[in-house]
Amino acid sequence: MTTAEASALGREEVVQRIQTRQERIHVAIGPVCNNNCIFCMEEDRVAREVVNGSMTPERVRRILEASAGSEEVCFTSGEPTMVAELPRYARWARRLGYRRVSVMTNGRRLSHAPYVEHLVKAGINFFYVSIHGHTQKLHSGLVREPAAFEQTVAGLDNVSAYKREGVTLHTSTVVTRRNAPYFAEIYRFLRSHGVDQVVFNVMQANGRAHTYFEQLFPKYTDIAAGFAAFLKDEPEQPAQAFLVDIPLCTTTNLPDFNRGYVERYLHYEPKGFQQLELGERDAPAPDDDLVAVTRADLDRSERLKRPECASCRYEPACEGVWKNYLARYGWDEMVPVPHPAAPDDAARATPT
């Protein structure tokens, strides 16, 4: 796609993409993780071990069967590659007809090439790999594991070798004060290792990101300005880079093509462990001891909109702003964006 074609997508194209996104099924299987990310939203490690440890093979099978027909199932939470049954779960998903079988991983175990081959043969055809810097110092400093960078980069290279077989490789970089100055360097480094799309995720202001907010969380407008500067100078056009989980009203200086969005997803947790106020469920859980939890539940519980948001052209697609972010920075950055003038109105406003 050329720059002109990307620009021609139009300012409202991002809203259409958000409103038509399909729901992804998340299966949270990782009780533990071999990284120790300073911004991890799963700060309660004991609770994660209890909740994800409840995902027995039989329970995972029932979830996959109940959700068959969905476009994608993603094995996630904790570090799913540390779960021995992951290849088995992938085979089940493929037999049930999921077109996209994915894993969300820190990529460290992917440094072992035979393991990647095993996962691909089992049916995983989409890898989301978390990497937060283009140098050992930057990435390993954020995940607090000295060997993490080399292993994750080797994992990217191993997965990239299967792209010719239809495997897709995306990365996720959590934006912090430490790595925000390096959008361009991170992007070019990851593209050089075969990454199809480089996603920059603005931190969720909960878990450890809440605990270390002042040290880690840049302002939305500063993030958007830095990202815009990177895009302007990036030789590859359009850049396959996407800024995600940031209010659209703060990113009007970005091309719609590069404004990403948070995926809609659904996962299941044991009853009695969920901490969110849950909305109405469209379908019963596949297990009487499980309850369905959606991304919308998290947004409803942890984000806010103010009355002024109702006038914004992006309001229908906006998830709101994290309460913990507003407690520190307030609403000043979030200025409602006017709706575009109708063609007749524009004609009347044009002087003759």
Short mmCIF file of C-alpha atoms in Angstrom, two decimals:
data_model
loop_
_atom_site.label_atom_id
_atom_site.label_comp_id
_atom_site.label_asym_id
_atom_site.label_seq_id
_atom_site.Cartn_x
_atom_site.Cartn_y
_atom_site.Cartn_z
CA MET A 1 0.00 0.00 0.00
CA THR A 2 1.33 3.41 -0.96
CA THR A 3 1.33 6.46 1.28
CA ALA A 4 -1.46 7.97 -0.83
CA GLU A 5 -3.54 4.82 -0.52
CA ALA A 6 -3.03 4.74 3.24
CA SER A 7 -4.07 8.38 3.52
CA ALA A 8 -7.12 7.70 1.36
CA LEU A 9 -8.45 5.28 3.95
CA GLY A 10 -10.02 8.30 5.66
CA ARG A 11 -10.16 9.45 9.25
CA GLU A 12 -13.20 7.36 10.11
CA GLU A 13 -11.70 4.09 8.88
CA VAL A 14 -10.29 3.33 12.32
CA VAL A 15 -13.78 3.61 13.85
CA GLN A 16 -15.15 1.17 11.30
CA ARG A 17 -12.35 -1.29 12.03
CA ILE A 18 -12.99 -1.09 15.75
CA GLN A 19 -16.74 -1.51 15.43
CA THR A 20 -16.47 -4.50 13.07
CA ARG A 21 -13.70 -6.37 14.89
CA GLN A 22 -14.32 -10.01 15.65
CA GLU A 23 -14.16 -11.44 19.14
CA ARG A 24 -11.12 -13.54 19.91
CA ILE A 25 -11.29 -16.43 22.36
CA HIS A 26 -8.54 -16.28 24.98
CA VAL A 27 -7.64 -19.42 26.89
CA ALA A 28 -5.58 -18.42 29.93
CA ILE A 29 -3.36 -21.42 30.59
CA GLY A 30 -0.07 -20.11 32.05
CA PRO A 31 0.11 -20.30 35.86
CA VAL A 32 3.68 -18.97 35.92
CA CYS A 33 5.98 -16.80 33.82
CA ASN A 34 9.73 -16.83 33.29
CA ASN A 35 9.87 -13.02 32.96
CA ASN A 36 9.26 -10.51 35.73
CA CYS A 37 8.04 -7.46 33.81
CA ILE A 38 7.99 -4.24 35.80
CA PHE A 39 4.74 -3.17 34.08
CA CYS A 40 2.90 -6.53 34.25
CA MET A 41 -0.84 -6.16 34.71
CA GLU A 42 -0.92 -9.53 36.50
CA GLU A 43 0.63 -8.30 39.73
CA ASP A 44 -1.12 -10.90 41.90
CA ARG A 45 1.01 -13.93 41.04
CA VAL A 46 -0.73 -16.21 43.53
CA ALA A 47 -4.16 -15.48 42.08
CA ARG A 48 -2.87 -16.05 38.55
CA GLU A 49 -1.44 -19.41 39.56
CA VAL A 50 -4.76 -20.45 41.08
CA VAL A 51 -6.91 -19.19 38.20
CA ASN A 52 -4.77 -20.41 35.30
CA GLY A 53 -3.84 -23.57 37.14
CA SER A 54 -7.53 -24.48 37.07
CA MET A 55 -7.39 -24.84 33.28
CA THR A 56 -7.09 -28.59 33.13
CA PRO A 57 -6.93 -30.31 29.73
CA GLU A 58 -10.55 -31.39 30.07
CA ARG A 59 -11.66 -27.86 30.84
CA VAL A 60 -9.64 -26.43 27.95
CA ARG A 61 -11.20 -28.99 25.62
CA ARG A 62 -14.71 -27.97 26.68
CA ILE A 63 -13.91 -24.29 26.17
CA LEU A 64 -12.58 -24.99 22.68
CA GLU A 65 -15.63 -27.05 21.79
CA ALA A 66 -18.05 -24.44 23.15
CA SER A 67 -16.37 -21.67 21.16
CA ALA A 68 -15.88 -23.62 17.92
CA GLY A 69 -16.78 -21.44 14.97
CA SER A 70 -14.86 -18.45 16.30
CA GLU A 71 -12.23 -16.98 14.01
CA GLU A 72 -9.35 -17.22 16.49
CA VAL A 73 -8.34 -18.88 19.70
CA CYS A 74 -5.32 -17.48 21.53
CA PHE A 75 -3.45 -19.30 24.29
CA THR A 76 -2.26 -16.66 26.69
CA SER A 77 -1.70 -15.36 30.25
CA GLY A 78 1.33 -16.09 32.33
CA GLU A 79 3.71 -17.77 29.90
CA PRO A 80 1.76 -20.37 27.90
CA THR A 81 4.85 -21.95 26.35
CA MET A 82 5.76 -23.21 29.82
CA VAL A 83 2.63 -25.39 29.75
CA ALA A 84 3.50 -28.85 28.44
CA GLU A 85 0.02 -29.39 26.97
CA LEU A 86 0.17 -26.37 24.63
CA PRO A 87 0.88 -28.41 21.46
CA ARG A 88 -1.97 -30.75 22.39
CA TYR A 89 -4.36 -27.81 22.80
CA ALA A 90 -3.28 -26.44 19.42
CA ARG A 91 -4.08 -29.76 17.74
CA TRP A 92 -7.54 -29.77 19.31
CA ALA A 93 -8.17 -26.22 18.09
CA ARG A 94 -7.18 -27.03 14.52
CA ARG A 95 -9.39 -30.12 14.45
CA LEU A 96 -12.30 -28.01 15.68
CA GLY A 97 -11.86 -25.65 12.74
CA TYR A 98 -10.33 -22.51 14.24
CA ARG A 99 -8.75 -20.70 11.29
CA ARG A 100 -6.24 -18.85 13.46
CA VAL A 101 -4.60 -20.67 16.36
CA SER A 102 -2.33 -18.27 18.19
CA VAL A 103 -0.11 -17.96 21.21
CA MET A 104 0.79 -14.81 23.14
CA THR A 105 4.28 -15.33 24.49
CA ASN A 106 7.46 -13.64 25.68
CA GLY A 107 9.23 -15.78 23.08
CA ARG A 108 11.98 -17.15 25.27
CA ARG A 109 11.14 -20.82 24.74
CA LEU A 110 10.86 -20.13 21.02
CA SER A 111 14.66 -19.80 21.00
CA HIS A 112 14.67 -23.62 20.86
CA ALA A 113 14.09 -24.29 17.16
CA PRO A 114 12.71 -27.85 17.56
CA TYR A 115 10.06 -26.51 19.94
CA VAL A 116 8.92 -23.95 17.37
CA GLU A 117 8.70 -26.68 14.77
CA HIS A 118 6.63 -28.75 17.22
CA LEU A 119 4.19 -25.88 17.79
CA VAL A 120 3.80 -25.14 14.08
CA LYS A 121 3.19 -28.80 13.24
CA ALA A 122 0.63 -28.93 16.06
CA GLY A 123 -1.31 -26.13 14.40
CA ILE A 124 -0.17 -22.78 15.79
CA ASN A 125 -0.07 -20.41 12.84
CA PHE A 126 0.04 -17.01 14.56
CA PHE A 127 2.60 -15.83 17.11
CA TYR A 128 2.29 -12.67 19.23
CA VAL A 129 5.73 -12.12 20.80
CA SER A 130 6.31 -9.52 23.51
CA ILE A 131 9.56 -7.60 23.16
CA HIS A 132 10.13 -4.17 24.68
CA GLY A 133 13.37 -2.87 23.28
CA HIS A 134 15.97 -3.18 20.54
CA THR A 135 18.88 -3.75 22.92
CA GLN A 136 19.63 -6.16 25.71
CA LYS A 137 19.84 -3.33 28.23
CA LEU A 138 16.45 -1.87 27.35
CA HIS A 139 14.42 -5.07 26.99
CA SER A 140 15.97 -7.11 29.77
CA GLY A 141 15.84 -4.12 32.10
CA LEU A 142 12.06 -3.93 31.66
CA VAL A 143 11.42 -7.67 31.94
CA ARG A 144 14.09 -8.04 34.66
CA GLU A 145 15.66 -11.21 33.29
CA PRO A 146 19.23 -10.88 31.94
CA ALA A 147 18.96 -13.66 29.33
CA ALA A 148 15.55 -12.63 28.01
CA PHE A 149 16.62 -10.43 25.10
CA GLU A 150 18.86 -12.91 23.31
CA GLN A 151 16.35 -15.71 23.76
CA THR A 152 13.39 -13.66 22.53
CA VAL A 153 15.25 -12.41 19.46
CA ALA A 154 16.31 -15.96 18.64
CA GLY A 155 12.66 -16.91 19.00
CA LEU A 156 11.65 -14.26 16.46
CA ASP A 157 14.17 -15.64 13.99
CA ASN A 158 12.96 -19.21 14.52
CA VAL A 159 9.31 -18.29 13.99
CA SER A 160 10.17 -16.12 10.98
CA ALA A 161 11.61 -19.18 9.26
CA TYR A 162 8.05 -20.59 9.01
CA LYS A 163 6.45 -17.54 7.39
CA ARG A 164 6.74 -19.24 4.01
CA GLU A 165 4.44 -21.93 5.43
CA GLY A 166 1.74 -19.42 6.32
CA VAL A 167 2.82 -18.53 9.84
CA THR A 168 2.28 -14.89 10.88
CA LEU A 169 4.52 -13.06 13.35
CA HIS A 170 3.44 -9.97 15.26
CA THR A 171 5.20 -8.33 18.18
CA SER A 172 3.89 -6.37 21.13
CA THR A 173 5.99 -3.62 22.71
CA VAL A 174 4.61 -2.03 25.88
CA VAL A 175 5.32 1.71 25.71
CA THR A 176 7.08 3.13 28.76
CA ARG A 177 9.14 6.21 29.55
CA ARG A 178 12.23 4.10 28.92
CA ASN A 179 11.48 2.88 25.39
CA ALA A 180 9.22 5.65 24.04
CA PRO A 181 12.23 7.59 22.67
CA TYR A 182 13.12 4.59 20.48
CA PHE A 183 10.06 3.94 18.30
CA ALA A 184 12.12 4.04 15.10
CA GLU A 185 14.98 1.91 16.39
CA ILE A 186 12.65 -0.74 17.82
CA TYR A 187 10.55 -0.83 14.67
CA ARG A 188 13.48 -1.23 12.29
CA PHE A 189 15.14 -3.82 14.51
CA LEU A 190 11.99 -5.96 14.66
CA ARG A 191 11.24 -5.66 10.95
CA SER A 192 14.81 -6.83 10.28
CA HIS A 193 13.97 -10.01 12.21
CA GLY A 194 10.96 -10.85 10.05
CA VAL A 195 8.16 -9.33 12.12
CA ASP A 196 5.03 -8.71 10.01
CA GLN A 197 3.44 -6.11 12.28
CA VAL A 198 5.02 -4.14 15.12
CA VAL A 199 2.39 -3.21 17.70
CA PHE A 200 3.16 -0.59 20.32
CA ASN A 201 0.81 -1.09 23.26
CA VAL A 202 0.31 1.80 25.65
CA MET A 203 0.40 0.42 29.18
CA GLN A 204 -2.76 -0.55 31.00
CA ALA A 205 -2.71 1.54 34.16
CA ASN A 206 -3.29 -1.37 36.50
CA GLY A 207 -1.22 -4.07 38.17
CA ARG A 208 2.44 -3.11 38.34
CA ALA A 209 1.85 -0.26 35.89
CA HIS A 210 -0.24 1.29 38.67
CA THR A 211 2.41 0.58 41.32
CA TYR A 212 5.22 2.11 39.23
CA PHE A 213 3.09 4.61 37.33
CA GLU A 214 5.23 7.68 38.01
CA GLN A 215 8.41 5.96 36.87
CA LEU A 216 6.92 4.31 33.78
CA PHE A 217 3.86 5.97 32.27
CA PRO A 218 4.35 8.80 29.73
CA LYS A 219 1.45 11.12 28.94
CA TYR A 220 -0.74 10.08 26.04
CA THR A 221 -0.03 13.24 24.06
CA ASP A 222 3.73 12.76 24.44
CA ILE A 223 3.42 9.17 23.21
CA ALA A 224 1.34 10.24 20.21
CA ALA A 225 3.76 13.04 19.33
CA GLY A 226 6.75 10.70 19.46
CA PHE A 227 4.97 8.09 17.37
CA ALA A 228 3.96 10.69 14.78
CA ALA A 229 7.56 11.90 14.50
CA PHE A 230 8.74 8.32 13.96
CA LEU A 231 6.15 7.72 11.22
CA LYS A 232 7.04 10.94 9.43
CA ASP A 233 10.72 9.99 9.14
CA GLU A 234 10.24 6.25 8.54
CA PRO A 235 11.41 5.26 5.03
CA GLU A 236 9.03 2.29 4.84
CA GLN A 237 5.62 3.64 3.94
CA PRO A 238 3.17 2.82 5.19
CA ALA A 239 5.03 1.61 8.25
CA GLN A 240 3.66 -1.66 9.57
CA ALA A 241 3.55 -0.12 13.06
CA PHE A 242 0.43 0.37 15.13
CA LEU A 243 -0.21 2.37 18.30
CA VAL A 244 -2.77 0.62 20.48
CA ASP A 245 -4.78 1.29 23.66
CA ILE A 246 -4.62 5.07 23.60
CA PRO A 247 -7.67 7.37 23.38
CA LEU A 248 -8.32 8.22 19.74
CA CYS A 249 -8.87 11.87 20.63
CA THR A 250 -5.16 12.13 21.51
CA THR A 251 -3.97 10.60 18.22
CA THR A 252 -5.57 12.81 15.59
CA ASN A 253 -2.06 13.61 14.30
CA LEU A 254 -1.61 9.96 13.24
CA PRO A 255 -2.73 8.30 9.99
CA ASP A 256 -5.73 6.05 10.52
CA PHE A 257 -3.70 3.21 9.04
CA ASN A 258 -1.34 3.28 12.03
CA ARG A 259 -3.94 3.75 14.75
CA GLY A 260 -4.54 0.32 16.18
CA TYR A 261 -7.22 -0.86 18.56
CA VAL A 262 -7.69 -3.28 21.41
CA GLU A 263 -8.99 -6.66 20.33
CA ARG A 264 -12.36 -7.82 21.59
CA TYR A 265 -11.86 -11.00 23.54
CA LEU A 266 -13.55 -13.42 25.87
CA HIS A 267 -11.99 -15.76 28.39
CA TYR A 268 -13.19 -17.91 31.27
CA GLU A 269 -12.29 -17.80 34.95
CA PRO A 270 -13.35 -19.99 37.89
CA LYS A 271 -16.38 -18.61 39.69
CA GLY A 272 -15.50 -16.64 42.77
CA PHE A 273 -12.14 -15.41 41.46
CA GLN A 274 -13.21 -12.71 39.01
CA GLN A 275 -12.84 -9.20 40.43
CA LEU A 276 -14.76 -7.32 37.77
CA GLU A 277 -18.40 -6.36 37.57
CA LEU A 278 -19.65 -8.55 34.74
CA GLY A 279 -22.12 -7.54 32.09
CA GLU A 280 -24.75 -9.80 30.57
CA ARG A 281 -23.41 -12.96 28.97
CA ASP A 282 -24.48 -13.88 25.45
CA ALA A 283 -23.92 -17.59 26.01
CA PRO A 284 -23.51 -19.90 29.01
CA ALA A 285 -20.04 -20.98 30.03
CA PRO A 286 -19.04 -24.52 29.02
CA ASP A 287 -18.53 -25.43 32.69
CA ASP A 288 -20.77 -24.69 35.67
CA ASP A 289 -17.71 -23.61 37.65
CA LEU A 290 -16.56 -21.08 35.02
CA VAL A 291 -17.70 -17.57 34.23
CA ALA A 292 -17.11 -15.69 30.98
CA VAL A 293 -15.11 -12.46 31.24
CA THR A 294 -14.73 -10.03 28.34
CA ARG A 295 -12.52 -7.09 27.51
CA ALA A 296 -15.65 -4.94 27.79
CA ASP A 297 -15.96 -6.03 31.44
CA LEU A 298 -12.46 -4.72 32.14
CA ASP A 299 -13.17 -1.45 30.35
CA ARG A 300 -16.44 -0.94 32.19
CA SER A 301 -14.77 -1.58 35.54
CA GLU A 302 -11.49 0.31 35.11
CA ARG A 303 -12.13 3.12 32.60
CA LEU A 304 -14.19 6.27 32.57
CA LYS A 305 -15.82 8.65 30.12
CA ARG A 306 -17.00 12.14 31.01
CA PRO A 307 -20.15 13.86 29.71
CA GLU A 308 -18.11 15.86 27.18
CA CYS A 309 -17.10 12.60 25.48
CA ALA A 310 -20.61 12.23 24.10
CA SER A 311 -19.89 14.99 21.55
CA CYS A 312 -16.72 13.33 20.21
CA ARG A 313 -16.74 11.73 16.77
CA TYR A 314 -14.81 8.78 18.26
CA GLU A 315 -17.15 8.14 21.20
CA PRO A 316 -18.84 5.04 19.67
CA ALA A 317 -15.47 3.31 19.33
CA CYS A 318 -13.80 4.62 22.49
CA GLU A 319 -13.25 2.37 25.50
CA GLY A 320 -12.67 5.33 27.82
CA VAL A 321 -9.63 6.33 29.87
CA TRP A 322 -8.02 4.33 32.67
CA LYS A 323 -9.15 5.61 36.08
CA ASN A 324 -5.59 5.31 37.39
CA TYR A 325 -4.33 7.46 34.52
CA LEU A 326 -6.93 10.15 35.18
CA ALA A 327 -6.00 10.19 38.88
CA ARG A 328 -2.49 11.30 37.88
CA TYR A 329 -2.91 13.34 34.72
CA GLY A 330 -6.58 14.37 34.64
CA TRP A 331 -8.73 15.05 31.57
CA ASP A 332 -6.87 17.97 29.97
CA GLU A 333 -5.39 15.91 27.13
CA MET A 334 -8.72 14.35 26.15
CA VAL A 335 -10.39 17.00 23.98
CA PRO A 336 -13.53 15.81 22.14
CA VAL A 337 -13.03 15.74 18.36
CA PRO A 338 -15.87 17.40 16.43
CA HIS A 339 -17.89 15.39 13.95
CA PRO A 340 -17.04 16.17 10.32
CA ALA A 341 -19.29 18.66 8.62
CA ALA A 342 -21.87 17.20 6.27
CA PRO A 343 -21.21 17.98 2.56
CA ASP A 344 -24.15 20.39 2.40
CA ASP A 345 -22.94 22.23 5.50
CA ALA A 346 -19.41 22.50 4.06
CA ALA A 347 -20.81 23.93 0.82
CA ARG A 348 -22.83 26.53 2.67
CA ALA A 349 -19.78 27.51 4.72
CA THR A 350 -17.64 28.07 1.62
CA PRO A 351 -17.55 31.74 0.61
CA THR A 352 -18.43 32.56 -2.99
#
